[in-house]
Amino acid sequence: MVDLKILYKLIKSRLQKKPIAISFDVTNKCNLKCPGCYWQNLPSKPELSPEKIKMLFKKLRKQGTIFCIYLGGEPLLRPEIIKLCSRYIPINWTVTNGTIEPIEIKNLL
């Protein structure tokens, strides 16, 4: 069944030309060193603090964002950040290398 609240936010965001989906780099770190991986060759950027991330995701929610893809090096190295962010975004998806135990969040695909 379609969640009417999400459908409403989707329509509202599209009409206001605001972002409905984002990708978020949770961390620059990875627990693997895969030979063909492009990520390890990128310049490292400082990670945002949980407080700054919370402020960002509150703003995104107010703008109507309904979907977030968590990326990074390995996003599950900072599971507390994914848990924090998923409080503000109704649909969440994590791209992982599969070597870390998944976290339990009801709106995480």
mmCIF file with all atom_site columns, C-alpha atoms in Angstrom:
data_model
loop_
_atom_site.group_PDB
_atom_site.id
_atom_site.type_symbol
_atom_site.label_atom_id
_atom_site.label_alt_id
_atom_site.label_comp_id
_atom_site.label_asym_id
_atom_site.label_entity_id
_atom_site.label_seq_id
_atom_site.pdbx_PDB_ins_code
_atom_site.Cartn_x
_atom_site.Cartn_y
_atom_site.Cartn_z
_atom_site.occupancy
_atom_site.B_iso_or_equiv
_atom_site.pdbx_formal_charge
_atom_site.auth_seq_id
_atom_site.auth_comp_id
_atom_site.auth_asym_id
_atom_site.auth_atom_id
_atom_site.pdbx_PDB_model_num
ATOM 1   C CA . MET A 1 1   ? 0.000  0.000  0.000  1.00 0.00 ? 1   MET A CA 1
ATOM 2   C CA . VAL A 1 2   ? 1.249  3.488  -0.819 1.00 0.00 ? 2   VAL A CA 1
ATOM 3   C CA . ASP A 1 3   ? 2.055  5.660  2.180  1.00 0.00 ? 3   ASP A CA 1
ATOM 4   C CA . LEU A 1 4   ? -0.005 8.793  1.561  1.00 0.00 ? 4   LEU A CA 1
ATOM 5   C CA . LYS A 1 5   ? 2.340  10.996 3.614  1.00 0.00 ? 5   LYS A CA 1
ATOM 6   C CA . ILE A 1 6   ? 5.291  10.008 1.424  1.00 0.00 ? 6   ILE A CA 1
ATOM 7   C CA . LEU A 1 7   ? 3.228  10.469 -1.729 1.00 0.00 ? 7   LEU A CA 1
ATOM 8   C CA . TYR A 1 8   ? 2.194  13.952 -0.567 1.00 0.00 ? 8   TYR A CA 1
ATOM 9   C CA . LYS A 1 9   ? 5.830  14.892 0.188  1.00 0.00 ? 9   LYS A CA 1
ATOM 10  C CA . LEU A 1 10  ? 6.911  13.583 -3.207 1.00 0.00 ? 10  LEU A CA 1
ATOM 11  C CA . ILE A 1 11  ? 4.344  15.657 -5.089 1.00 0.00 ? 11  ILE A CA 1
ATOM 12  C CA . LYS A 1 12  ? 5.031  18.761 -2.975 1.00 0.00 ? 12  LYS A CA 1
ATOM 13  C CA . SER A 1 13  ? 8.804  18.486 -3.492 1.00 0.00 ? 13  SER A CA 1
ATOM 14  C CA . ARG A 1 14  ? 8.452  18.066 -7.238 1.00 0.00 ? 14  ARG A CA 1
ATOM 15  C CA . LEU A 1 15  ? 6.138  21.068 -7.525 1.00 0.00 ? 15  LEU A CA 1
ATOM 16  C CA . GLN A 1 16  ? 8.547  23.208 -5.478 1.00 0.00 ? 16  GLN A CA 1
ATOM 17  C CA . LYS A 1 17  ? 11.571 21.866 -7.433 1.00 0.00 ? 17  LYS A CA 1
ATOM 18  C CA . LYS A 1 18  ? 13.270 20.693 -4.231 1.00 0.00 ? 18  LYS A CA 1
ATOM 19  C CA . PRO A 1 19  ? 15.390 17.545 -3.880 1.00 0.00 ? 19  PRO A CA 1
ATOM 20  C CA . ILE A 1 20  ? 13.451 14.348 -3.266 1.00 0.00 ? 20  ILE A CA 1
ATOM 21  C CA . ALA A 1 21  ? 16.475 12.034 -3.194 1.00 0.00 ? 21  ALA A CA 1
ATOM 22  C CA . ILE A 1 22  ? 20.085 12.429 -2.116 1.00 0.00 ? 22  ILE A CA 1
ATOM 23  C CA . SER A 1 23  ? 23.220 10.352 -1.788 1.00 0.00 ? 23  SER A CA 1
ATOM 24  C CA . PHE A 1 24  ? 25.262 10.884 1.350  1.00 0.00 ? 24  PHE A CA 1
ATOM 25  C CA . ASP A 1 25  ? 28.886 9.854  1.931  1.00 0.00 ? 25  ASP A CA 1
ATOM 26  C CA . VAL A 1 26  ? 28.818 8.638  5.523  1.00 0.00 ? 26  VAL A CA 1
ATOM 27  C CA . THR A 1 27  ? 32.564 8.098  5.810  1.00 0.00 ? 27  THR A CA 1
ATOM 28  C CA . ASN A 1 28  ? 35.769 8.148  3.803  1.00 0.00 ? 28  ASN A CA 1
ATOM 29  C CA . LYS A 1 29  ? 37.034 5.005  5.513  1.00 0.00 ? 29  LYS A CA 1
ATOM 30  C CA . CYS A 1 30  ? 36.753 1.436  4.287  1.00 0.00 ? 30  CYS A CA 1
ATOM 31  C CA . ASN A 1 31  ? 37.663 -1.865 5.898  1.00 0.00 ? 31  ASN A CA 1
ATOM 32  C CA . LEU A 1 32  ? 38.874 -3.303 2.554  1.00 0.00 ? 32  LEU A CA 1
ATOM 33  C CA . LYS A 1 33  ? 41.569 -2.347 0.050  1.00 0.00 ? 33  LYS A CA 1
ATOM 34  C CA . CYS A 1 34  ? 40.082 -3.640 -3.186 1.00 0.00 ? 34  CYS A CA 1
ATOM 35  C CA . PRO A 1 35  ? 42.547 -3.252 -6.101 1.00 0.00 ? 35  PRO A CA 1
ATOM 36  C CA . GLY A 1 36  ? 40.013 -1.805 -8.566 1.00 0.00 ? 36  GLY A CA 1
ATOM 37  C CA . CYS A 1 37  ? 38.236 0.529  -6.150 1.00 0.00 ? 37  CYS A CA 1
ATOM 38  C CA . TYR A 1 38  ? 38.214 4.199  -7.151 1.00 0.00 ? 38  TYR A CA 1
ATOM 39  C CA . TRP A 1 39  ? 37.291 5.388  -3.643 1.00 0.00 ? 39  TRP A CA 1
ATOM 40  C CA . GLN A 1 40  ? 40.683 4.783  -2.064 1.00 0.00 ? 40  GLN A CA 1
ATOM 41  C CA . ASN A 1 41  ? 42.315 6.989  -4.711 1.00 0.00 ? 41  ASN A CA 1
ATOM 42  C CA . LEU A 1 42  ? 40.138 10.022 -3.966 1.00 0.00 ? 42  LEU A CA 1
ATOM 43  C CA . PRO A 1 43  ? 41.467 12.795 -1.740 1.00 0.00 ? 43  PRO A CA 1
ATOM 44  C CA . SER A 1 44  ? 40.221 12.354 1.818  1.00 0.00 ? 44  SER A CA 1
ATOM 45  C CA . LYS A 1 45  ? 37.725 14.916 3.129  1.00 0.00 ? 45  LYS A CA 1
ATOM 46  C CA . PRO A 1 46  ? 36.955 15.611 6.785  1.00 0.00 ? 46  PRO A CA 1
ATOM 47  C CA . GLU A 1 47  ? 33.883 13.797 8.076  1.00 0.00 ? 47  GLU A CA 1
ATOM 48  C CA . LEU A 1 48  ? 30.967 15.820 9.379  1.00 0.00 ? 48  LEU A CA 1
ATOM 49  C CA . SER A 1 49  ? 30.151 15.662 13.072 1.00 0.00 ? 49  SER A CA 1
ATOM 50  C CA . PRO A 1 50  ? 26.894 13.997 14.143 1.00 0.00 ? 50  PRO A CA 1
ATOM 51  C CA . GLU A 1 51  ? 25.513 17.411 15.146 1.00 0.00 ? 51  GLU A CA 1
ATOM 52  C CA . LYS A 1 52  ? 26.197 18.935 11.702 1.00 0.00 ? 52  LYS A CA 1
ATOM 53  C CA . ILE A 1 53  ? 24.697 15.876 10.027 1.00 0.00 ? 53  ILE A CA 1
ATOM 54  C CA . LYS A 1 54  ? 21.599 16.157 12.216 1.00 0.00 ? 54  LYS A CA 1
ATOM 55  C CA . MET A 1 55  ? 21.153 19.818 11.210 1.00 0.00 ? 55  MET A CA 1
ATOM 56  C CA . LEU A 1 56  ? 21.625 18.927 7.521  1.00 0.00 ? 56  LEU A CA 1
ATOM 57  C CA . PHE A 1 57  ? 19.065 16.116 7.616  1.00 0.00 ? 57  PHE A CA 1
ATOM 58  C CA . LYS A 1 58  ? 16.522 18.228 9.480  1.00 0.00 ? 58  LYS A CA 1
ATOM 59  C CA . LYS A 1 59  ? 16.841 20.783 6.678  1.00 0.00 ? 59  LYS A CA 1
ATOM 60  C CA . LEU A 1 60  ? 16.529 18.092 4.006  1.00 0.00 ? 60  LEU A CA 1
ATOM 61  C CA . ARG A 1 61  ? 13.374 16.752 5.660  1.00 0.00 ? 61  ARG A CA 1
ATOM 62  C CA . LYS A 1 62  ? 11.842 20.237 5.719  1.00 0.00 ? 62  LYS A CA 1
ATOM 63  C CA . GLN A 1 63  ? 12.657 20.589 2.008  1.00 0.00 ? 63  GLN A CA 1
ATOM 64  C CA . GLY A 1 64  ? 10.791 17.367 1.273  1.00 0.00 ? 64  GLY A CA 1
ATOM 65  C CA . THR A 1 65  ? 13.588 14.851 0.747  1.00 0.00 ? 65  THR A CA 1
ATOM 66  C CA . ILE A 1 66  ? 12.111 11.357 1.068  1.00 0.00 ? 66  ILE A CA 1
ATOM 67  C CA . PHE A 1 67  ? 14.943 9.059  -0.089 1.00 0.00 ? 67  PHE A CA 1
ATOM 68  C CA . CYS A 1 68  ? 18.625 8.756  0.866  1.00 0.00 ? 68  CYS A CA 1
ATOM 69  C CA . ILE A 1 69  ? 21.348 6.421  -0.355 1.00 0.00 ? 69  ILE A CA 1
ATOM 70  C CA . TYR A 1 70  ? 24.225 6.042  2.135  1.00 0.00 ? 70  TYR A CA 1
ATOM 71  C CA . LEU A 1 71  ? 27.618 5.577  0.501  1.00 0.00 ? 71  LEU A CA 1
ATOM 72  C CA . GLY A 1 72  ? 31.181 6.216  1.354  1.00 0.00 ? 72  GLY A CA 1
ATOM 73  C CA . GLY A 1 73  ? 34.061 4.075  1.779  1.00 0.00 ? 73  GLY A CA 1
ATOM 74  C CA . GLU A 1 74  ? 32.035 1.645  3.919  1.00 0.00 ? 74  GLU A CA 1
ATOM 75  C CA . PRO A 1 75  ? 28.997 3.417  5.444  1.00 0.00 ? 75  PRO A CA 1
ATOM 76  C CA . LEU A 1 76  ? 28.436 0.709  8.065  1.00 0.00 ? 76  LEU A CA 1
ATOM 77  C CA . LEU A 1 77  ? 31.673 1.780  9.778  1.00 0.00 ? 77  LEU A CA 1
ATOM 78  C CA . ARG A 1 78  ? 29.513 4.639  11.173 1.00 0.00 ? 78  ARG A CA 1
ATOM 79  C CA . PRO A 1 79  ? 26.189 2.898  11.905 1.00 0.00 ? 79  PRO A CA 1
ATOM 80  C CA . GLU A 1 80  ? 25.167 5.581  14.393 1.00 0.00 ? 80  GLU A CA 1
ATOM 81  C CA . ILE A 1 81  ? 25.113 8.127  11.561 1.00 0.00 ? 81  ILE A CA 1
ATOM 82  C CA . ILE A 1 82  ? 22.785 5.987  9.434  1.00 0.00 ? 82  ILE A CA 1
ATOM 83  C CA . LYS A 1 83  ? 20.507 5.488  12.451 1.00 0.00 ? 83  LYS A CA 1
ATOM 84  C CA . LEU A 1 84  ? 20.502 9.246  13.081 1.00 0.00 ? 84  LEU A CA 1
ATOM 85  C CA . CYS A 1 85  ? 19.760 10.169 9.468  1.00 0.00 ? 85  CYS A CA 1
ATOM 86  C CA . SER A 1 86  ? 17.022 7.571  9.028  1.00 0.00 ? 86  SER A CA 1
ATOM 87  C CA . ARG A 1 87  ? 14.992 9.383  11.708 1.00 0.00 ? 87  ARG A CA 1
ATOM 88  C CA . TYR A 1 88  ? 14.522 12.258 9.254  1.00 0.00 ? 88  TYR A CA 1
ATOM 89  C CA . ILE A 1 89  ? 14.230 10.517 5.877  1.00 0.00 ? 89  ILE A CA 1
ATOM 90  C CA . PRO A 1 90  ? 11.429 7.980  5.340  1.00 0.00 ? 90  PRO A CA 1
ATOM 91  C CA . ILE A 1 91  ? 13.155 5.743  2.752  1.00 0.00 ? 91  ILE A CA 1
ATOM 92  C CA . ASN A 1 92  ? 16.823 4.772  3.196  1.00 0.00 ? 92  ASN A CA 1
ATOM 93  C CA . TRP A 1 93  ? 19.224 2.545  1.286  1.00 0.00 ? 93  TRP A CA 1
ATOM 94  C CA . THR A 1 94  ? 22.800 1.602  2.195  1.00 0.00 ? 94  THR A CA 1
ATOM 95  C CA . VAL A 1 95  ? 25.437 0.571  -0.348 1.00 0.00 ? 95  VAL A CA 1
ATOM 96  C CA . THR A 1 96  ? 27.890 -1.685 1.484  1.00 0.00 ? 96  THR A CA 1
ATOM 97  C CA . ASN A 1 97  ? 30.628 -4.187 0.718  1.00 0.00 ? 97  ASN A CA 1
ATOM 98  C CA . GLY A 1 98  ? 28.728 -6.730 2.822  1.00 0.00 ? 98  GLY A CA 1
ATOM 99  C CA . THR A 1 99  ? 31.504 -7.520 5.302  1.00 0.00 ? 99  THR A CA 1
ATOM 100 C CA . ILE A 1 100 ? 29.897 -5.779 8.300  1.00 0.00 ? 100 ILE A CA 1
ATOM 101 C CA . GLU A 1 101 ? 26.763 -6.979 10.100 1.00 0.00 ? 101 GLU A CA 1
ATOM 102 C CA . PRO A 1 102 ? 23.747 -4.985 8.852  1.00 0.00 ? 102 PRO A CA 1
ATOM 103 C CA . ILE A 1 103 ? 21.959 -2.663 11.248 1.00 0.00 ? 103 ILE A CA 1
ATOM 104 C CA . GLU A 1 104 ? 18.275 -2.974 12.131 1.00 0.00 ? 104 GLU A CA 1
ATOM 105 C CA . ILE A 1 105 ? 16.291 0.074  11.010 1.00 0.00 ? 105 ILE A CA 1
ATOM 106 C CA . LYS A 1 106 ? 12.657 -0.288 9.916  1.00 0.00 ? 106 LYS A CA 1
ATOM 107 C CA . ASN A 1 107 ? 12.910 2.144  6.992  1.00 0.00 ? 107 ASN A CA 1
ATOM 108 C CA . LEU A 1 108 ? 16.302 0.912  5.710  1.00 0.00 ? 108 LEU A CA 1
ATOM 109 C CA . LEU A 1 109 ? 16.241 -1.064 2.442  1.00 0.00 ? 109 LEU A CA 1
#
